[in-house]
């Protein structure tokens, strides 16, 4: 694959998303408001128990976990399902299929630009503010490196799931419903709404066998663990890699099969 | 412009509504999937409460069923904004593309005409789920049930609805000034998720902010207290219907102000 071609798409995406600087400001403000709500809610929750840690998580851990999960969501959410559904409904997809590039990579690289700007304008500010507010509760060491690796794997898994969901739109011609179902399942099962540590037993085991926990729970637990045991770290990243490969293959295969069925209205 | 009677508007609304429903019915699968998606979101909210209360007996003196009551209350009160004012989401696109100009040339109220064009059926799924939650928790809490109570309930549900409608109108109207109002609308939509927590968990500063600056507490907390804890109803609950009317009126004025200064784009 021609890397220059991909980076051109990234660049175009960056320029395009820079048009909406005010949007980034609103997103960061929204994250801060969420921080306030989450802070008070979990403070009240922990106060009602009276112990320092619940299920191995302190109040600060929970706070960092949840706010950064939202920040991660903001920059990983590429609205792929939305775009694909729109392209299918309007027939725009025919033009995109004719491009001298695989549709899957074309979509990914056109969105990578937005991801880059979102990272610098929404994730990083939120991260820094959280680090300051929690007074150094985020361990800053080698774990940051592993966190970055883990996030990259998470982006890939998330994209595969999005692409898979988007492909379903070829069959249903419905976007909103499919997208919201995907979003709800991913956010709940990945620990982005409530940290997985709090899940009651049978549910916790089930969730651990699903790919979703690799998207938010894995990178965040890597980040929060200051000096991890090598075995535990390797398992987390290994599982992520496994899902990354599996979902990648699954989404490619499903797309290939579905493309034969494509119907485009009008013309 | 001559004032039209309420009956006139009612008749027109029925006609426009029928057109919208006819066009929706041609995408039956989309309707079914969207409704399922909507109920999915509501179930996810339910499940996250359930998980929380598996770990904690109460939050700031609020038990499981009381929280469910608040949740059900907010879902029901959100139905009107979902069903009748969903076109607000399309406002920014219409303003951007110039399509909005058509509303400026009709001999009826612009705000009315714009909002009446879309009726979102999937809100009904949310209504059913919310009502179920409300009745379930009402039963479990052993709250008294009398015609007077029911009347109070309805009045305060409408109050809560008006507040949410007002917030959304104002958020959508920002697109007359800042072009892309998606992020603002998205932020306001998140408010409804915060509304399901009792305001007492916040520190006094934020209690003030969420009551008087961003009136989230009026979406569910203050109105529902009238039924939920009839012995300790704060004065803010009693005046909330007036607050709702004022907010709705202000948001309407803001919306119309934006619409009046709109001068179209392109040719």
XYZ file of C-alpha atoms in Angstrom:
534
model
C 0.000 0.000 0.000
C 1.188 3.463 -0.832
C 1.850 5.260 2.424
C 2.030 8.690 0.806
C -1.477 8.247 -0.516
C -2.725 7.500 2.999
C -0.966 10.440 4.595
C -2.452 12.795 2.013
C -5.890 11.721 3.181
C -4.815 12.272 6.798
C -3.641 15.761 5.926
C -6.891 16.593 4.174
C -8.777 15.342 7.227
C -6.717 17.536 9.555
C -7.354 20.621 7.464
C -11.051 19.842 7.221
C -11.508 19.298 10.945
C -9.582 22.453 11.808
C -12.552 24.336 10.369
C -14.456 23.456 13.508
C -12.198 24.792 16.250
C -15.155 26.031 18.263
C -16.467 22.472 18.293
C -13.321 21.243 20.059
C -13.811 23.905 22.719
C -17.372 22.774 23.349
C -16.207 19.145 23.551
C -13.571 19.974 26.181
C -16.121 22.043 28.107
C -18.501 19.092 27.923
C -15.796 16.775 29.249
C -15.161 19.121 32.166
C -18.847 19.255 32.994
C -18.885 15.473 32.865
C -15.894 15.483 35.205
C -17.900 17.571 37.666
C -20.934 15.280 37.509
C -18.873 12.101 37.750
C -16.789 13.566 40.576
C -19.797 14.325 42.748
C -21.686 11.184 41.861
C -18.842 8.837 42.731
C -17.909 10.843 45.786
C -21.450 10.321 47.033
C -21.241 6.643 46.100
C -17.942 6.085 47.900
C -19.166 8.111 50.890
C -22.162 5.813 51.267
C -19.877 2.777 51.563
C -17.339 4.365 53.883
C -14.310 2.403 52.684
C -11.333 3.692 50.717
C -11.406 1.116 47.961
C -14.281 -0.781 46.379
C -13.452 -3.743 44.168
C -9.809 -2.685 44.141
C -10.520 0.814 42.829
C -10.124 4.016 44.780
C -12.290 7.069 44.213
C -9.549 8.810 42.208
C -8.957 5.712 40.069
C -12.637 5.565 39.185
C -12.686 9.249 38.367
C -9.673 9.105 36.053
C -10.957 5.926 34.450
C -14.376 7.348 33.589
C -13.336 10.788 32.411
C -10.541 9.453 30.245
C -12.919 6.844 28.828
C -15.116 9.705 27.621
C -12.099 11.579 26.294
C -11.003 8.428 24.450
C -14.503 8.019 23.089
C -14.468 11.572 21.717
C -11.369 10.969 19.728
C -11.966 7.369 18.688
C -15.562 7.892 17.580
C -15.175 8.429 13.848
C -18.877 8.369 12.926
C -18.001 5.631 10.438
C -21.386 3.914 10.678
C -23.064 7.239 10.144
C -20.988 8.086 7.070
C -21.358 4.623 5.568
C -25.107 4.632 6.109
C -25.326 8.045 4.483
C -23.152 6.981 1.559
C -25.298 3.890 1.032
C -28.581 5.804 1.195
C -27.524 8.589 -1.148
C -25.672 6.305 -3.526
C -22.478 8.249 -2.949
C -20.877 4.916 -2.157
C -20.577 4.081 -5.856
C -18.096 6.908 -6.341
C -16.124 5.885 -3.280
C -15.962 2.299 -4.495
C -14.439 3.454 -7.777
C -11.533 5.143 -6.018
C -8.155 3.491 -6.567
C -8.043 2.353 -2.966
C -9.814 -0.252 -0.867
C -12.974 1.278 0.626
C -12.031 0.120 4.103
C -8.630 1.821 4.034
C -10.028 4.862 2.263
C -12.514 5.409 5.083
C -9.911 4.803 7.747
C -7.362 7.196 6.349
C -9.857 9.933 5.594
C -10.880 9.801 9.234
C -7.381 9.541 10.643
C -6.961 13.281 10.187
C -9.934 14.033 12.402
C -8.562 11.597 14.976
C -5.221 13.416 15.009
C -6.779 16.844 15.584
C -9.225 15.445 18.130
C -6.305 13.912 19.977
C -4.469 17.211 20.303
C -7.465 19.468 20.850
C -9.744 17.369 23.040
C -7.978 14.326 24.479
C -4.691 15.949 25.477
C -6.243 18.990 27.219
C -8.649 16.713 29.098
C -5.795 14.383 30.050
C -3.636 17.239 31.351
C -6.515 18.774 33.324
C -7.377 15.415 34.883
C -3.711 14.807 35.746
C -3.526 18.197 37.493
C -6.896 17.960 39.247
C -6.197 14.506 40.639
C -2.820 15.698 41.856
C -0.516 13.193 40.219
C -2.712 10.137 40.686
C -1.901 9.123 37.132
C 1.485 7.362 37.309
C 3.781 8.970 34.750
C 6.365 6.443 33.645
C 6.815 3.578 31.262
C 3.083 2.893 31.482
C 2.468 5.917 29.228
C 4.292 4.115 26.435
C 2.222 0.963 26.916
C -0.872 3.133 27.089
C -0.101 4.573 23.655
C 0.406 1.081 22.207
C -2.797 -0.094 23.828
C -4.751 2.890 22.485
C -3.510 2.187 18.963
C -4.750 -1.393 19.204
C -8.018 -0.074 20.621
C -8.444 2.300 17.676
C -7.996 -0.585 15.280
C -10.515 -2.803 17.104
C -12.980 0.053 17.378
C -12.670 0.816 13.679
C -13.224 -2.834 12.767
C -16.357 -2.983 14.886
C -17.586 0.268 13.355
C -16.917 -0.964 9.862
C -18.664 -4.231 10.605
C -21.682 -2.347 11.921
C -21.615 -0.002 8.957
C -21.698 -2.983 6.610
C -24.932 -4.125 8.239
C -26.454 -0.884 6.910
C -26.095 -2.343 3.424
C -28.784 -4.816 4.396
C -31.040 -2.697 6.579
C -30.846 0.765 4.994
C -31.298 2.026 8.528
C -28.519 3.913 10.202
C -29.646 5.613 13.372
C -30.975 2.473 15.043
C -28.005 0.279 14.132
C -25.540 2.935 15.227
C -27.196 3.600 18.575
C -27.355 -0.122 19.348
C -23.650 -0.509 18.593
C -22.795 2.546 20.671
C -24.833 1.393 23.663
C -23.359 -2.108 23.618
C -19.788 -0.888 23.183
C -20.015 1.792 25.882
C -21.621 -0.478 28.465
C -19.634 -3.657 27.776
C -16.297 -1.876 27.480
C -16.508 -0.296 30.910
C -16.848 3.261 29.620
C -20.036 3.897 31.643
C -19.158 1.895 34.748
C -15.660 0.440 35.287
C -15.656 -3.307 34.659
C -14.321 -3.914 38.180
C -17.791 -3.088 39.520
C -19.652 -5.614 37.385
C -21.252 -8.460 39.363
C -19.793 -11.894 38.830
C -21.361 -13.800 35.956
C -21.553 -10.605 33.923
C -17.915 -9.743 34.549
C -16.684 -13.086 33.214
C -18.873 -12.834 30.128
C -17.715 -9.303 29.384
C -14.084 -10.341 29.694
C -14.527 -12.812 26.852
C -15.959 -10.163 24.533
C -13.902 -7.845 22.316
C -15.404 -4.650 23.748
C -13.344 -4.543 26.943
C -10.225 -4.228 24.761
C -11.395 -0.819 23.577
C -11.644 1.159 26.831
C -10.952 -1.097 29.781
C -7.611 -2.396 28.493
C -5.872 0.937 27.741
C -7.231 2.546 30.898
C -6.162 -0.254 33.205
C -2.717 -0.171 31.568
C -2.539 3.572 32.241
C -3.617 3.362 35.865
C -1.167 0.593 36.764
C 2.087 2.351 37.747
C 4.336 -0.688 37.884
C 2.596 -3.605 36.242
C 3.695 -7.228 36.429
C 5.089 -8.125 33.004
C 2.829 -11.170 32.743
C -0.343 -9.177 33.376
C 0.662 -6.444 30.959
C 1.472 -8.956 28.251
C -1.866 -10.719 28.708
C -3.768 -7.439 28.354
C -1.900 -6.408 25.225
C -1.970 -9.975 23.890
C -5.747 -10.182 24.175
C -6.005 -6.813 22.474
C -3.777 -7.985 19.636
C -5.870 -11.127 19.312
C -9.107 -9.161 18.984
C -7.431 -6.685 16.675
C -6.574 -9.481 14.241
C -9.879 -11.328 14.602
C -12.076 -8.258 14.158
C -9.946 -7.068 11.282
C -10.407 -10.321 9.387
C -14.091 -10.554 10.298
C -14.894 -7.047 9.091
C -12.976 -7.541 5.837
C -14.695 -10.848 5.100
C -18.159 -9.534 5.911
C -17.609 -6.500 3.695
C -16.400 -8.658 0.826
C -19.456 -10.898 1.091
C -21.893 -8.007 1.434
C -20.546 -5.966 -1.424
C -22.066 -8.428 -3.865
C -25.516 -7.527 -2.558
C -25.200 -3.804 -2.869
C -28.129 -1.995 -4.412
C -28.000 1.660 -5.242
C -31.145 3.644 -5.845
C -31.558 6.210 -8.538
C -28.960 7.014 -11.122
C -49.801 38.914 10.116
C -53.279 38.041 11.308
C -53.364 35.771 14.297
C -54.580 32.289 13.540
C -56.682 30.391 16.023
C -55.440 27.405 17.961
C -57.879 25.169 16.111
C -56.375 26.219 12.816
C -52.897 25.244 13.959
C -54.185 21.962 15.286
C -55.756 21.082 11.931
C -52.611 22.015 10.037
C -50.491 19.992 12.414
C -52.568 16.907 11.752
C -52.162 17.318 8.013
C -48.409 17.821 8.098
C -48.058 14.954 10.533
C -49.927 12.585 8.249
C -47.524 13.380 5.408
C -44.523 12.730 7.604
C -45.895 9.421 8.847
C -46.649 8.285 5.308
C -43.074 8.899 4.222
C -41.764 7.187 7.368
C -43.886 4.127 6.724
C -42.074 3.476 3.466
C -39.028 2.651 5.564
C -40.671 0.167 7.869
C -37.466 -1.715 8.736
C -35.822 1.535 9.746
C -38.708 2.337 12.056
C -38.507 -1.057 13.771
C -34.728 -0.980 14.136
C -34.789 2.590 15.452
C -37.398 1.693 18.057
C -35.347 -1.291 19.185
C -32.260 0.944 19.304
C -34.099 3.450 21.460
C -35.235 0.773 23.901
C -31.658 -0.564 23.944
C -30.406 2.790 25.203
C -33.040 2.817 27.920
C -32.266 -0.734 28.998
C -28.579 0.180 29.174
C -29.439 2.995 31.586
C -31.464 0.555 33.643
C -28.644 -2.015 33.683
C -26.066 0.555 34.767
C -28.225 1.450 37.787
C -28.598 -2.214 38.571
C -24.825 -2.751 38.428
C -24.195 0.283 40.636
C -26.628 -0.886 43.270
C -25.111 -4.365 43.269
C -22.062 -2.700 44.809
C -23.624 0.053 46.855
C -26.763 -0.010 49.002
C -27.635 3.641 48.501
C -26.265 6.849 47.044
C -26.500 9.842 49.330
C -29.594 8.447 51.006
C -31.230 7.534 47.706
C -32.213 3.919 47.289
C -32.392 1.787 44.158
C -36.111 2.260 43.521
C -35.991 5.977 44.198
C -33.246 6.326 41.603
C -35.297 4.225 39.188
C -38.257 6.500 39.782
C -36.110 9.490 38.874
C -34.878 7.664 35.784
C -38.361 6.694 34.660
C -39.561 10.218 35.308
C -36.817 11.687 33.143
C -37.523 9.208 30.321
C -41.221 10.024 30.227
C -40.614 13.743 30.412
C -38.143 13.498 27.537
C -40.723 11.972 25.222
C -42.213 15.244 23.902
C -38.822 16.671 22.998
C -37.980 13.419 21.226
C -41.290 13.107 19.401
C -42.259 16.648 18.525
C -39.043 18.652 18.413
C -36.682 16.244 16.693
C -36.422 18.490 13.648
C -34.156 20.740 15.729
C -31.362 18.321 14.842
C -31.827 19.076 11.160
C -31.917 22.839 11.684
C -28.200 23.398 11.286
C -28.108 21.545 7.960
C -31.078 23.463 6.628
C -29.590 26.773 7.693
C -26.253 25.799 6.205
C -27.633 24.631 2.864
C -30.123 27.472 2.569
C -33.201 25.228 2.617
C -34.372 27.030 5.705
C -35.504 29.977 3.607
C -38.687 28.112 2.664
C -40.010 28.499 6.193
C -39.673 32.256 5.919
C -42.272 32.424 3.156
C -45.156 30.561 4.765
C -48.098 32.423 6.245
C -47.903 30.497 9.499
C -45.649 30.690 12.509
C -42.147 29.644 11.450
C -41.299 27.860 14.660
C -44.529 25.898 14.541
C -44.149 24.950 10.903
C -40.549 23.886 11.284
C -41.170 21.681 14.310
C -44.362 20.153 12.960
C -42.615 18.735 9.927
C -41.115 15.796 11.795
C -42.736 13.451 14.249
C -40.283 10.976 15.683
C -42.120 7.717 16.341
C -39.267 5.991 18.117
C -39.828 8.323 21.059
C -42.906 6.232 21.801
C -40.722 3.234 22.632
C -38.921 5.386 25.160
C -42.252 6.561 26.540
C -43.443 2.990 27.063
C -40.209 1.973 28.740
C -40.150 5.069 30.951
C -43.752 4.616 31.976
C -43.076 0.983 32.840
C -40.088 1.954 34.989
C -42.130 4.652 36.667
C -45.038 2.341 37.524
C -42.662 -0.415 38.654
C -40.775 1.830 41.052
C -43.984 3.572 42.172
C -45.288 0.163 43.191
C -42.084 -0.941 44.889
C -41.820 2.294 46.836
C -45.423 2.006 47.966
C -46.168 5.620 47.104
C -49.747 6.691 47.551
C -51.921 6.779 44.502
C -54.852 9.159 44.178
C -56.390 11.281 41.430
C -54.750 14.340 42.961
C -51.375 12.634 42.903
C -51.882 11.670 39.277
C -52.761 15.241 38.403
C -49.663 16.513 40.167
C -47.609 13.924 38.340
C -48.909 15.031 34.948
C -48.414 18.728 35.674
C -44.850 18.166 36.781
C -44.042 15.832 33.918
C -45.098 18.594 31.548
C -42.952 21.012 33.520
C -39.915 18.809 33.094
C -40.662 18.391 29.392
C -40.861 22.128 28.831
C -37.447 22.641 30.404
C -35.842 20.053 28.177
C -37.588 21.445 25.100
C -36.401 24.925 26.015
C -32.806 23.753 26.390
C -32.875 21.984 23.061
C -34.471 24.907 21.215
C -31.862 27.259 22.533
C -29.054 24.864 21.609
C -30.393 24.340 18.104
C -30.908 28.072 17.622
C -27.193 28.724 18.184
C -26.640 27.573 14.591
C -28.056 30.883 13.361
C -24.954 32.476 14.786
C -22.209 29.850 14.870
C -23.013 27.611 11.871
C -22.216 24.203 13.328
C -24.396 23.722 16.361
C -23.966 19.942 16.488
C -21.571 20.046 19.422
C -23.845 22.354 21.402
C -26.860 20.131 20.753
C -24.845 17.065 21.636
C -23.776 18.671 24.899
C -27.339 19.595 25.819
C -28.458 16.057 25.006
C -25.928 14.809 27.522
C -27.578 16.992 30.166
C -30.542 14.656 30.163
C -28.210 11.857 31.287
C -27.061 13.967 34.207
C -30.645 14.807 35.084
C -31.263 11.338 36.426
C -29.132 11.925 39.536
C -30.426 13.730 42.616
C -29.065 17.259 42.852
C -28.136 16.736 46.504
C -24.999 14.823 45.513
C -23.426 18.048 44.277
C -21.524 20.594 46.311
C -23.421 23.864 47.005
C -21.647 25.728 44.193
C -22.672 23.220 41.561
C -26.089 22.812 43.101
C -26.536 26.522 42.420
C -25.152 26.232 38.876
C -27.297 23.230 37.947
C -30.377 24.963 39.310
C -30.049 28.509 38.040
C -27.403 28.598 35.290
C -27.843 25.257 33.511
C -31.239 24.155 34.816
C -30.555 20.400 34.695
C -32.118 19.868 38.102
C -35.482 20.933 36.732
C -35.546 18.118 34.175
C -36.277 15.442 36.751
C -35.171 16.193 40.276
C -37.298 19.136 41.444
C -40.519 18.150 39.660
C -40.342 14.501 40.755
C -39.880 15.391 44.426
C -43.515 16.446 44.552
C -44.571 12.839 44.126
C -41.523 11.018 45.412
C -41.025 12.790 48.727
C -44.257 14.685 49.396
C -43.250 15.563 52.967
C -40.194 17.592 52.088
C -40.965 19.419 48.886
C -38.683 22.439 48.483
C -40.107 25.733 47.285
C -38.170 25.326 44.006
C -40.331 22.344 43.110
C -43.531 24.353 43.445
C -42.298 27.197 41.312
C -40.793 24.886 38.678
C -43.842 25.084 36.360
C -43.375 28.858 36.187
C -39.649 28.441 35.624
C -40.450 26.014 32.808
C -42.824 28.435 31.114
C -40.324 31.271 31.360
C -37.526 29.148 29.947
C -39.689 27.880 27.125
C -40.773 31.398 26.223
C -37.171 32.674 26.257
C -35.960 29.807 24.082
C -38.791 30.440 21.633
C -37.851 34.112 21.434
C -34.211 33.221 20.864
C -35.121 30.748 18.132
C -37.372 33.276 16.385
C -34.793 36.004 16.708
C -32.277 33.801 14.932
C -34.801 32.829 12.280
C -35.763 36.468 11.679
C -32.196 37.570 11.062
C -31.601 34.638 8.720
C -30.954 35.865 5.223
C -30.261 32.666 3.346
C -27.211 31.322 1.625
C -26.353 31.057 -2.016
C -28.836 31.215 -4.789
